[in-house]
Coordinates of C-alpha atoms in Angstrom, one line a residue:
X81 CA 2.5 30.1 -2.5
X82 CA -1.2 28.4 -3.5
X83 CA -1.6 25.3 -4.6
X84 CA -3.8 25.1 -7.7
X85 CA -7.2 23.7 -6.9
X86 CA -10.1 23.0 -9.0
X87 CA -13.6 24.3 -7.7
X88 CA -14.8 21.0 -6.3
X89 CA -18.5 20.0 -5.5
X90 CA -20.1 16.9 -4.5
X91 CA -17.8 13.7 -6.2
X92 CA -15.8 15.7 -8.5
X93 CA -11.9 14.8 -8.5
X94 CA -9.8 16.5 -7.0
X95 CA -6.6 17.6 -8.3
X96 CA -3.3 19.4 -6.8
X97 CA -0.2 20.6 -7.5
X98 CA 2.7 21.1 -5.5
X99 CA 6.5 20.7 -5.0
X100 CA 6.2 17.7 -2.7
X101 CA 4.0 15.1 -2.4
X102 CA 4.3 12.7 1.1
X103 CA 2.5 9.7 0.9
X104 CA 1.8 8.5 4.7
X105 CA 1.2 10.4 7.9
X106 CA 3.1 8.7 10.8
X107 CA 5.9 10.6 12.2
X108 CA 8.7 9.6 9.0
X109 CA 6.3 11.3 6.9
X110 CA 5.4 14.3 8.9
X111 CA 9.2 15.1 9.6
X112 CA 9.4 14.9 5.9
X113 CA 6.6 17.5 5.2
X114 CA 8.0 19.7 8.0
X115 CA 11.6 19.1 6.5
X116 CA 10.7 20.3 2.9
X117 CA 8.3 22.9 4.0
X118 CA 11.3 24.9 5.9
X119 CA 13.6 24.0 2.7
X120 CA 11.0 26.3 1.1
X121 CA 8.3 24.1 -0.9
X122 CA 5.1 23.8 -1.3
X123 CA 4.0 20.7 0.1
X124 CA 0.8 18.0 0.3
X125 CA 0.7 15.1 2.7
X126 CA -1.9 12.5 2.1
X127 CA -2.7 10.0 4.9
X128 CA -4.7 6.5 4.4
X129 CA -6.0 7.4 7.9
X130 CA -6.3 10.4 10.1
X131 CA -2.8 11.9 10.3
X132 CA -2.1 12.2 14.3
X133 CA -4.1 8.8 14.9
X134 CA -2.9 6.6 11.8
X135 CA -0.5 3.9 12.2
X136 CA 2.2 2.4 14.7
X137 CA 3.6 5.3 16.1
X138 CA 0.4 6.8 17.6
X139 CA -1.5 3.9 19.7
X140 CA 2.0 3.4 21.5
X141 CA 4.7 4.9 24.0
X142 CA 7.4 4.9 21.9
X143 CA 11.1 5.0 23.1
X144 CA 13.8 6.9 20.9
X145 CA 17.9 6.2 20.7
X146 CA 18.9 9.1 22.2
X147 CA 22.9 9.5 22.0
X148 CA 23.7 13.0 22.7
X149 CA 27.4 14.7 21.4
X150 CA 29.8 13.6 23.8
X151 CA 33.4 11.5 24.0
X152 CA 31.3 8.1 23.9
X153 CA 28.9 8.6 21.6
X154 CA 31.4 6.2 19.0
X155 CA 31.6 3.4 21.5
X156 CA 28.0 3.3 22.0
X157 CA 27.3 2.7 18.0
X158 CA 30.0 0.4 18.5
X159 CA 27.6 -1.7 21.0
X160 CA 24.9 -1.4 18.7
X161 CA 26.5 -2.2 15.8
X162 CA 27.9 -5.6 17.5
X163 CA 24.0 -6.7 17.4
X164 CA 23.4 -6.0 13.7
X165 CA 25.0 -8.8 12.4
X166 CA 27.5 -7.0 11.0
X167 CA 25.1 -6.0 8.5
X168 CA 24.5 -1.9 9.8
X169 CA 26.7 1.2 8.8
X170 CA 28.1 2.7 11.8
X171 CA 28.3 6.4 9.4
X172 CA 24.9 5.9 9.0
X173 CA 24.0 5.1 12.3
X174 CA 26.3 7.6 13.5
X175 CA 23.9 10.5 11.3
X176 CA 20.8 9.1 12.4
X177 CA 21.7 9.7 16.0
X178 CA 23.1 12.9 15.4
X179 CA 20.0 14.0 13.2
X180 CA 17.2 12.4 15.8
X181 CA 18.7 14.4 18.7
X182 CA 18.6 17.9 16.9
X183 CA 15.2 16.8 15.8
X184 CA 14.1 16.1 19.3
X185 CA 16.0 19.3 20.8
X186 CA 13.5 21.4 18.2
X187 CA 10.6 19.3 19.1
X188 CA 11.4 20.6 22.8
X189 CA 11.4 24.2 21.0
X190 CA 8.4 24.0 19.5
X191 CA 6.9 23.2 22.8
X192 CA 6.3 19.8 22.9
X193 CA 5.9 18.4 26.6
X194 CA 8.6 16.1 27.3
X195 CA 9.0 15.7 31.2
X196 CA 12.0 15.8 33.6
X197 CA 14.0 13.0 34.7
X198 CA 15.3 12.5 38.2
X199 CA 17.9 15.3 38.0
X200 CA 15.2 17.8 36.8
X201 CA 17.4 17.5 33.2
X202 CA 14.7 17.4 30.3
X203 CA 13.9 14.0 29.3
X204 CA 14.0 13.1 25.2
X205 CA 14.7 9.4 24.8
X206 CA 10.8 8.7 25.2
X207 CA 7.4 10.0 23.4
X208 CA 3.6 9.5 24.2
X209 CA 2.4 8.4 20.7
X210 CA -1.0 10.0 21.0
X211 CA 0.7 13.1 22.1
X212 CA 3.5 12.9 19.9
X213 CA 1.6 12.4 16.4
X214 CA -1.5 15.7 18.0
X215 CA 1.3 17.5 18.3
X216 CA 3.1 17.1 14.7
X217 CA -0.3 17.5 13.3
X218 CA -0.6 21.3 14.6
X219 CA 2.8 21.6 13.7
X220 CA 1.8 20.6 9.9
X221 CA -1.1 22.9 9.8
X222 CA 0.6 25.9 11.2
X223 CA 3.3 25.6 8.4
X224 CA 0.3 26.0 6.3
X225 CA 1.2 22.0 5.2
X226 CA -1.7 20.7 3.0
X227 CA -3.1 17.6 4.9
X228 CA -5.3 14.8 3.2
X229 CA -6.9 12.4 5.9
X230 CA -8.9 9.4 4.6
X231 CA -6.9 10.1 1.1
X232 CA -4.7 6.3 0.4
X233 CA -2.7 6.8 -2.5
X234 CA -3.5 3.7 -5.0
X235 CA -0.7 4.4 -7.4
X236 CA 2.4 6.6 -8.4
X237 CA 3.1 8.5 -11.7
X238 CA 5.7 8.8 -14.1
X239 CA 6.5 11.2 -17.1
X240 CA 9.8 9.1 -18.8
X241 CA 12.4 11.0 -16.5
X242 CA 10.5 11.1 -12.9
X243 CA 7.7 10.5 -10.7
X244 CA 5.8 13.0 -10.9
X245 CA 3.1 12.2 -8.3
X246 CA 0.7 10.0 -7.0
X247 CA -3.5 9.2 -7.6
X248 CA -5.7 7.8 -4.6
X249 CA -8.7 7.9 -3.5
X250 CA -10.5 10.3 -0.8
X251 CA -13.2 7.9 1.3
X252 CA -15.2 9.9 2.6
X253 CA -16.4 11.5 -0.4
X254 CA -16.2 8.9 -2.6
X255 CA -14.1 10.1 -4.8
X256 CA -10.7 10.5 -6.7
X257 CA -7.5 12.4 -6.1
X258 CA -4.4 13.0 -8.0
X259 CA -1.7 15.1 -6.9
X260 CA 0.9 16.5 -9.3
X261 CA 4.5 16.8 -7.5
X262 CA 7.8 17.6 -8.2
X263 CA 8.7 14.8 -5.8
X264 CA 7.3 12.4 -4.0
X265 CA 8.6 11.0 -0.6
X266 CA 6.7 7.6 0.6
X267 CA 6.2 6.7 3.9
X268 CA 3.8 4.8 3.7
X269 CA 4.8 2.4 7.2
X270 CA 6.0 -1.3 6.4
X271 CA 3.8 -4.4 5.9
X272 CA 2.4 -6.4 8.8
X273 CA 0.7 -8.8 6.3
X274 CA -3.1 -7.7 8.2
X275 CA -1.8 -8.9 11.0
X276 CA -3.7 -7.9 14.0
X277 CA -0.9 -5.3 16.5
X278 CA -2.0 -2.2 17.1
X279 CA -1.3 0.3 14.5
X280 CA -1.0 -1.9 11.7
X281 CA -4.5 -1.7 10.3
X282 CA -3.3 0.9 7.7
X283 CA 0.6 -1.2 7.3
X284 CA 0.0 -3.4 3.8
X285 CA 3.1 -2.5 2.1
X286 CA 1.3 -0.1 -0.3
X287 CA 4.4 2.0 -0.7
X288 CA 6.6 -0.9 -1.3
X289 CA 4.2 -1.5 -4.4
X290 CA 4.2 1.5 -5.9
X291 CA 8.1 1.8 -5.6
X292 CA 8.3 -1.5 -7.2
X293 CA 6.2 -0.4 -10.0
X294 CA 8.3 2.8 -10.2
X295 CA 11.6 0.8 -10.8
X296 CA 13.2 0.9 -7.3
X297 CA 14.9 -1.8 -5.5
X298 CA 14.1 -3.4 -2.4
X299 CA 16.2 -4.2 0.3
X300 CA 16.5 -6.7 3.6
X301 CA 13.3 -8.3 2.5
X302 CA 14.5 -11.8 4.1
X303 CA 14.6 -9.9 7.5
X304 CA 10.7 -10.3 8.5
X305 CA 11.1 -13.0 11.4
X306 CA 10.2 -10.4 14.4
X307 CA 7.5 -12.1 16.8
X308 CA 6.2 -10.2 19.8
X309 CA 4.3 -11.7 22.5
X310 CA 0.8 -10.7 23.0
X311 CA -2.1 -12.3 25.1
X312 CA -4.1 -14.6 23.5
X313 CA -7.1 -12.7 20.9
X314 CA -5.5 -9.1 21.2
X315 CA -3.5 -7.3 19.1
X316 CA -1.1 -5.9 22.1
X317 CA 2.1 -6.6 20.7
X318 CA 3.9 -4.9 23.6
X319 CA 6.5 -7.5 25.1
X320 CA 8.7 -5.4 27.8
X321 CA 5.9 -7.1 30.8
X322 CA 6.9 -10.4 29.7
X323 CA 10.4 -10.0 30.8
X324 CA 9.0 -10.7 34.0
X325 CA 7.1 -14.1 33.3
X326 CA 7.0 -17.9 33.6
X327 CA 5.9 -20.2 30.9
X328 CA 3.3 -23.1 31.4
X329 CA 1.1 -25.6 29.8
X330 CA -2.7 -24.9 30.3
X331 CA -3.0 -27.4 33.3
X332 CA -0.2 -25.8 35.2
X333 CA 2.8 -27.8 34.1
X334 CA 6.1 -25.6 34.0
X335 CA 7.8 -25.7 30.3
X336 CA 11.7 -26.6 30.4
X337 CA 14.0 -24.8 28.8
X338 CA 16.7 -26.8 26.9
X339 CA 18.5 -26.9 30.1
X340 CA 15.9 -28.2 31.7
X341 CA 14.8 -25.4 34.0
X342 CA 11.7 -23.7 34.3
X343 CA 11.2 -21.1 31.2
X344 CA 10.9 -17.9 32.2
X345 CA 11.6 -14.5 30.5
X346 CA 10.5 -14.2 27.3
X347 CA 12.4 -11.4 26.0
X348 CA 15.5 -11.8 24.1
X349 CA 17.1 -15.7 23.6
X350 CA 14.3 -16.9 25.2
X351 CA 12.2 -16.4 23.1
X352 CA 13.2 -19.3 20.5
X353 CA 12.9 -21.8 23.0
X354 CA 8.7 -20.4 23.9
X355 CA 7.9 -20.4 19.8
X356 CA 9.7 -23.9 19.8
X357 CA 6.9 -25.2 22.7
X358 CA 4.3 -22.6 21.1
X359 CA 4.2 -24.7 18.1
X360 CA 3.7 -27.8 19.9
X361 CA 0.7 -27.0 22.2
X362 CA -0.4 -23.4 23.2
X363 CA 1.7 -21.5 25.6
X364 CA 0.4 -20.2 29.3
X365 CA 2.2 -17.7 31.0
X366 CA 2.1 -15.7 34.6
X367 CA 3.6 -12.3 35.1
X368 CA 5.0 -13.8 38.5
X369 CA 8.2 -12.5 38.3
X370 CA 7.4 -8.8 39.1
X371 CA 7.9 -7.6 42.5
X372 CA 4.7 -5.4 43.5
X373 CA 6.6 -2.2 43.1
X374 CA 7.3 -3.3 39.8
X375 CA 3.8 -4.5 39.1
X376 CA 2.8 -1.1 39.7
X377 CA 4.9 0.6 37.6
X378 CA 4.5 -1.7 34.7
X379 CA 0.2 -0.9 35.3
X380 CA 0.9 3.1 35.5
X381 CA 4.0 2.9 32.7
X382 CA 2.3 1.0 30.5
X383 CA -1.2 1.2 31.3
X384 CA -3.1 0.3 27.5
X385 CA -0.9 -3.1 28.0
X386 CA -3.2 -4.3 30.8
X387 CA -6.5 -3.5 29.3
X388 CA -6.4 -6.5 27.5
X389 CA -6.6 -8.5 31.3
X390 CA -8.8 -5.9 32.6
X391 CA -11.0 -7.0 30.0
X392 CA -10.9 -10.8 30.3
X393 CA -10.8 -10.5 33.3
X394 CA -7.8 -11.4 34.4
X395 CA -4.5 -10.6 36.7
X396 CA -1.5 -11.5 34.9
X397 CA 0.6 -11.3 38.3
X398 CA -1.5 -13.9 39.6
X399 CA -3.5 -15.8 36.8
X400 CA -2.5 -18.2 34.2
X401 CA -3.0 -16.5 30.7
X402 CA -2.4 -17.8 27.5
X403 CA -0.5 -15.9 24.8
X404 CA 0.5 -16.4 21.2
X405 CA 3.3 -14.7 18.8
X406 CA 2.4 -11.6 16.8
X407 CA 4.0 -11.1 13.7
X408 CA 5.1 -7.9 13.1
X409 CA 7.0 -8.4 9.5
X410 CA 8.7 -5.8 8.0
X411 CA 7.0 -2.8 10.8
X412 CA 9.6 -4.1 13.3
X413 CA 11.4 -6.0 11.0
X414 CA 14.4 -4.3 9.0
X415 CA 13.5 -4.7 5.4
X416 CA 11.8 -2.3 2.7
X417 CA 12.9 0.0 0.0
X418 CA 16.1 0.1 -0.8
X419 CA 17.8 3.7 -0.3
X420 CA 20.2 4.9 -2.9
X421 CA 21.6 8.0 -1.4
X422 CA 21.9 10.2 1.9
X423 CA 18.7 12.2 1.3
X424 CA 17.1 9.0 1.2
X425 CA 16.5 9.3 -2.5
X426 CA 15.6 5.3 -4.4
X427 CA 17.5 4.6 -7.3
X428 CA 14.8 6.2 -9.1
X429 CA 14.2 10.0 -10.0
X430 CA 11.8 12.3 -8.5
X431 CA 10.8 9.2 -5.6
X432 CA 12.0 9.5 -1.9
X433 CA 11.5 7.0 1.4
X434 CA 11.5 7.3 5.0
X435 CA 10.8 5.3 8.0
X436 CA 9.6 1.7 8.0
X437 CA 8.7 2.1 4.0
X438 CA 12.4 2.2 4.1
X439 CA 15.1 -0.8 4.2
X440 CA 17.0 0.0 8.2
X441 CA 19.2 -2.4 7.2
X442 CA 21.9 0.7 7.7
X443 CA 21.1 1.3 11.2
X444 CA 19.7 -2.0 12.1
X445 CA 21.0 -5.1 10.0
X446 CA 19.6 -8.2 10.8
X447 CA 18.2 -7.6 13.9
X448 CA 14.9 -5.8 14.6
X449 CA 14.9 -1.7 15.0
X450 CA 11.8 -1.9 17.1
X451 CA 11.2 0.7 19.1
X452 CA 14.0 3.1 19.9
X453 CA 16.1 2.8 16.4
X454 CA 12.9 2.9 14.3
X455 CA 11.9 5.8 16.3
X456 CA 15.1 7.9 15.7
X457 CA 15.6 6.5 12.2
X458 CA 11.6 7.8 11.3
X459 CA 12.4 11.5 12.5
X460 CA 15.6 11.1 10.9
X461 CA 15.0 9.7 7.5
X462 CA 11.8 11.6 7.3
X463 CA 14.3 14.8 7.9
X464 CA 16.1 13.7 5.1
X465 CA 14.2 12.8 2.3
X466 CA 12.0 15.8 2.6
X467 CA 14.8 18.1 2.1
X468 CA 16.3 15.8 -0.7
X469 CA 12.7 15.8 -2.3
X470 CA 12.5 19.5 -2.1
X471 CA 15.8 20.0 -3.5
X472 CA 14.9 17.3 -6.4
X473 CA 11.3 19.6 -7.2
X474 CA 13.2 22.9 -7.2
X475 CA 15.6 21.3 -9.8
X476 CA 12.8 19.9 -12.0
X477 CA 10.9 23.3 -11.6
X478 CA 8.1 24.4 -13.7
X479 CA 8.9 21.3 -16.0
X480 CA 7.4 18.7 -13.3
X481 CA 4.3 20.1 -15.0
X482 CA 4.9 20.1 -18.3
X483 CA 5.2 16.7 -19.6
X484 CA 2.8 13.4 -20.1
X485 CA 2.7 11.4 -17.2
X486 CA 1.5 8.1 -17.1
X487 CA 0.0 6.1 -14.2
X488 CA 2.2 3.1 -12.9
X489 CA -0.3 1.1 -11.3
X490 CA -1.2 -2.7 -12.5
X491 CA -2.1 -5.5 -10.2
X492 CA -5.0 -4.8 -7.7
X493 CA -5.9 -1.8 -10.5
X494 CA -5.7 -3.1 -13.9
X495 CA -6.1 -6.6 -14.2
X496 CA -4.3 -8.1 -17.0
X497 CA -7.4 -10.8 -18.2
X498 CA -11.1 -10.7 -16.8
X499 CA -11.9 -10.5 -13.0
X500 CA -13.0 -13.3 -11.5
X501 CA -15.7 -12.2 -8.4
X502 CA -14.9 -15.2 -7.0
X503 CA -10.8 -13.9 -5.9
X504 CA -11.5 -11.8 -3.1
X505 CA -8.9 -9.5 -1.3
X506 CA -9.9 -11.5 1.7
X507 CA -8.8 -14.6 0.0
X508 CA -5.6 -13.6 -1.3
X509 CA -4.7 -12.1 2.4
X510 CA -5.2 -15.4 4.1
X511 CA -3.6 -17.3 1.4
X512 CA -0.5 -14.8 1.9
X513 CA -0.5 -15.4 5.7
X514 CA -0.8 -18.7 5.5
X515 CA 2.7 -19.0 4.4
X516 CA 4.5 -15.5 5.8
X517 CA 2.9 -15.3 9.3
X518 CA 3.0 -19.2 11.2
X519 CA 6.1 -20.0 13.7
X520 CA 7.0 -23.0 11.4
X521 CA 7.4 -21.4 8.4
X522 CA 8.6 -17.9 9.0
X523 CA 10.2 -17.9 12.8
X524 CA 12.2 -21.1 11.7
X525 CA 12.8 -21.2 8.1
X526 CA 14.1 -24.7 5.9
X527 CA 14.6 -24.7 2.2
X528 CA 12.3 -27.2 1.3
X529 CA 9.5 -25.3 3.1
X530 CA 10.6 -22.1 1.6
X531 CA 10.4 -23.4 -1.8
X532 CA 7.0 -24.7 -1.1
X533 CA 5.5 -21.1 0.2
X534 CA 7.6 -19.8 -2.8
X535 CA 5.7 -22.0 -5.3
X536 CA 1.8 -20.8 -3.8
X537 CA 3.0 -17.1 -4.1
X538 CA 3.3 -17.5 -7.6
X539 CA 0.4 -19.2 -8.0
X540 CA -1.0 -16.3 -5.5
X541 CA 0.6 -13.4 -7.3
X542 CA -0.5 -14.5 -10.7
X543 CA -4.5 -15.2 -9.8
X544 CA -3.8 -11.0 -8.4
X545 CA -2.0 -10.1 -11.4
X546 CA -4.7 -11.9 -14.1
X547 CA -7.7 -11.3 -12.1
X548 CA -7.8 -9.3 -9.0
X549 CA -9.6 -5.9 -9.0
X550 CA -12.0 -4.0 -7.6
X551 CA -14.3 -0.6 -8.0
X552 CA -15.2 2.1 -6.0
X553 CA -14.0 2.4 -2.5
X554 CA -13.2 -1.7 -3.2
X555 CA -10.2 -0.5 -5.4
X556 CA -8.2 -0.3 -1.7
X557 CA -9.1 -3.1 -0.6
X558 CA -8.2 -4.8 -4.1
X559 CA -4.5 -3.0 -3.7
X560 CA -4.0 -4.1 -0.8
X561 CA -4.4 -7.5 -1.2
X562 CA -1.9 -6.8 -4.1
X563 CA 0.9 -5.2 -2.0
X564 CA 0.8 -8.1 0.5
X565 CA 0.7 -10.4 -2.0
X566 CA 4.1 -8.7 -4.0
X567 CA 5.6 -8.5 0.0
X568 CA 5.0 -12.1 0.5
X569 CA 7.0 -12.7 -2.7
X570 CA 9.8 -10.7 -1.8
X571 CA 10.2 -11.7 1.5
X572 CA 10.3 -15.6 0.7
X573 CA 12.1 -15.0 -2.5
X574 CA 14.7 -13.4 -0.2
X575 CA 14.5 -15.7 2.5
X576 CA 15.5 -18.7 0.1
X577 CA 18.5 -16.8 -1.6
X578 CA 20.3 -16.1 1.6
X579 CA 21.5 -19.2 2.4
X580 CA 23.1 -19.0 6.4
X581 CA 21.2 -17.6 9.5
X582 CA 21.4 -14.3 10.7
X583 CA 20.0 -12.1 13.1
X584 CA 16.1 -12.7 12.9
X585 CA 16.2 -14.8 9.4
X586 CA 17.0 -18.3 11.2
X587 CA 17.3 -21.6 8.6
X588 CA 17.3 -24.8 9.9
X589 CA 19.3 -25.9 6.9
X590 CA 21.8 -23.1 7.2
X591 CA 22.3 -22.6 11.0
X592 CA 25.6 -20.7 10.8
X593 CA 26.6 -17.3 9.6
X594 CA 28.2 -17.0 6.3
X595 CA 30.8 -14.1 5.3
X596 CA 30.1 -13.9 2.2
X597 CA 26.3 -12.9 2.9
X598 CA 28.1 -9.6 4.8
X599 CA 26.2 -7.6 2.5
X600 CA 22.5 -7.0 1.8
X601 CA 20.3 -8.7 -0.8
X602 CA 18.8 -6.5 -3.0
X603 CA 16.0 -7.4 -5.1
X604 CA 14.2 -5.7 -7.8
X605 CA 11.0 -6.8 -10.1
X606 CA 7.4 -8.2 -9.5
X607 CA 6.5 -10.3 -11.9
X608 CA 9.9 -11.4 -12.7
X609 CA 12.0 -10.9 -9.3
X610 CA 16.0 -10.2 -9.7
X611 CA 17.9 -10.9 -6.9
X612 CA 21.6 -9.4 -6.4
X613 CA 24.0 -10.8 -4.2
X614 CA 27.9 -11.1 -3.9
X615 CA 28.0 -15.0 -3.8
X616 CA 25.2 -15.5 -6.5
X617 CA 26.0 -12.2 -9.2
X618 CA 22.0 -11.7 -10.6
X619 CA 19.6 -14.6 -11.0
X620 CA 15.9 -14.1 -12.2
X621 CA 13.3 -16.3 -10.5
X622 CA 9.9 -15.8 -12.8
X623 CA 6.4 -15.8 -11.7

């Protein structure tokens, strides 16, 4: 079936209809297109980047949580589910399993090139990102899937009832798009807060905006304390070679752990103890742990993690290095938009969410879904909602089309007083980070301090909200700086209301786990933020 298109030359808009609209290209949101495509719709992805380059997923190796059908697979969510912080849903982790393995079998159908593993058995449980996200882009354009590259949506619509689809803007030819859709699905990545790991340039919690602005809740917001270690002045947030190092000072010194022996290892509970001496002087390490058959497989396994060195120059096996923490937010982090049902549909009609635009607080909890869970939970998710947005369109039918809709977006868009030239998206960013993104403030949290960063990202949120705007191509960058800005809130507002320590949201004034916080905090709002809990019932903090 066509989609309708206008006759477009030079800068004229360009306008679509279809049944499903995604919003992101990573692999959440091309399982989605592929996922409603076979449930029979017509459907349009639109990517801020180049879908098949765009994002986390396709710089990186990526492992999957492979759990194929067997007598153990119940134990082994069991395992998992003991690191969650009692947080997770085993039923859903059980589905997303199930639904990543049949996901990966057809991937292997289709043709994709997984290898063999030692018993010549076919190997699924890891995926070349470059090759991975090439491959799903055929895949799109041979199921005759409508791909927009270069085309970041700036704002959702809404008719009364629904979304009804999405407006953006197309950058290389300067000029506007809107999309009309009996559903849309985001997945649109998480928010890294511009910090720089690879894949994150396009990651500013745009989708997390326009849900907001929709009416949907958000989810597991406080959960944004994942650091990754990463050489000094890169953006290679890849940590498995650091397993494998000692920690020093810069004139050679080894730093103690709180036992007093030599730190080394800084993967898992180590890692507290290096951002503890990483905030008193910068941090030194030495891969010198790695036997040389291990140094060798770590250069040909992981071979974009040493181009960093090769570039200094430098041989981590050898030479003393320094490294800092990478903050990777809510990408690796487990907090997004909340999910209201099993086809991933928000509490909101006509709007659907997948991957890391997503709360993983059900397969994840409090601990990070880097990696392997993300993975699974992207093709899994992305499965879902595109067959839940499909269904939602062929309900709706011809009357998607039929009514008013109106445009949701607001700050970043449509200031509500003057601009000022002198807030700049730039500004706004740094101010954000300057309270989201250092060790002190978001590795180890502390009410007072919280209530501080809380207090500027009012003051922050409110110069966006009164003031912030741009034209032209600027309109992006202007909306970005306004989804980071919202993010911020969230995240802190969050942080403060959950009063105990768990998983990767650690307080200094609340070391110890609470029961009654055995549940997720759900917030909902942007100027005026509500936040839902057990212990509290519904507060409202105000801008």
């Amino acid at each position: 079936m066509s989609l309708k298109r206008k006759d477009l030359t030079g800068g004229d808009p360009l306008h679509l209809q279809t049944d499903v609209l995604v919003l992101g290209g990573g692999p959440a949101g091309a399982w989605a297109a592929l996922s409603a495509v076979q449930s029979g719709a017509r459907v349009v992805i639109a990517d801020k980047g180049y879908l098949g380059t765009s994002g986390a997923t396709a710089p990186s190796n990526t492992g999957t949580w492979t759990v194929p059908p067997g007598d153990n697979r119940a134990q082994i969510i069991e395992r998992r589910w003991q690191r969650t912080g009692n947080l997770a849903d085993q039923r859903w982790m059980l589905r997303t399993v199930d639904q990543a393995y049949e996901n990966l079998l057809k991937l292997a159908e289709w043709g994709y090139p997984f290898p063999d593993d030692e018993d010549g058995k076919l190997y699924i449980a890891n995926l070349r990102g470059p090759d991975y996200m090439a491959f799903m882009r055929r895949r799109l354009l041979r199921a005759g899937i409508t791909v927009l590259d270069h085309h970041p949506a700036l704002e959702l619509y809404f008719d009364g009832e629904a979304v009804t689809g999405a407006a953006g803007m197309d950058r290389q030819r300067n000029r506007d798009w809107r999309v009309d859709a009996g559903a849309v699905v985001l997945a649109t990545g998480g928010c890294a807060f511009n910090e720089r790991i690879l894949g994150a340039a396009t990651l500013t919690g745009d989708g997390h905006l326009m849900a907001a602005e929709a009416g949907a809740a958000l989810s597991g917001m406080e959960f944004t304390g994942k650091y990754t270690l990463a050489p000094f002045g890169t953006s290679l947030n890849k940590g498995l070679p650091f397993r494998w190092a000692s920690f020093y000072r810069e004139d050679g010194t080894p730093i103690l752990d709180s036992d007093g022996n030599h730190l080394q290892n800084g993967i898992g509970e180590r890692e507290k103890e290096i951002a503890k001496a990483m905030i008193d002087a910068p941090v030194y390490a030495i891969l010198d742990q790695a036997e040389p058959a291990l140094q060798d497989w770590l250069r040909r396994g992981q071979p974009n993690c040493f181009v960093p060195y090769n570039r200094m120059p430098v041989d981590p096996f050898h030479d003393l290095f320094r490294v800092t923490f990478r903050a990777e937010e809510t990408v690796r982090g487990t907090g997004g938009i909340r999910i209201a049902s099993s086809d991933c549909a928000t509490d909101v009609a006509g709007l659907y969410v997948a991957g890391d635009a997503a709360s993983r607080e059900q397969i994840a909890g409090a601990a990070s879904g880097g990696g392997g869970p993300n993975s699974s939970w992207a093709i899994a998710s992305g499965w879902w909602s595109g067959q839940g947005a499909a269904s939602h369109a062929k309900r709706r039918g011809v009357r998607a089309f039929r009514h008013n809709s109106s445009a949701l977006g607001q700050a970043g868009l449509r200031p509500v007083s003057a601009t000022k030239v002198s807030l700049t998206p730039k500004d706004v960013i740094d101010s954000v980070r300057a309270e989201v993104t250092p060790l002190e403030k978001n590795y180890f949290r502390e009410g007072n301090r919280l209530t501080a960063s809380s207090e500027k990202l009012d003051a922050i949120w409110s110069d966006v909200k009164h003031h912030l705007a741009g034209s032209g191509l600027d309109r992006l960058k202007a909306r970005e700086a306004a989804a980071i800005a919202a993010s911020g809130r969230w995240s802190v507002t969050a942080a403060l209301a959950r009063t105990e320590s768990r998983g990767m949201h650690r307080r200094s004034d609340f070391k110890g786990n609470d029961k009654a916080f055995s549940q997720p905090i759900t917030l909902r709002g942007i100027d005026e933020i509500t936040v839902s809990t057990a212990i509290y019932g519904h507060q409202e903090i105000a801008s």
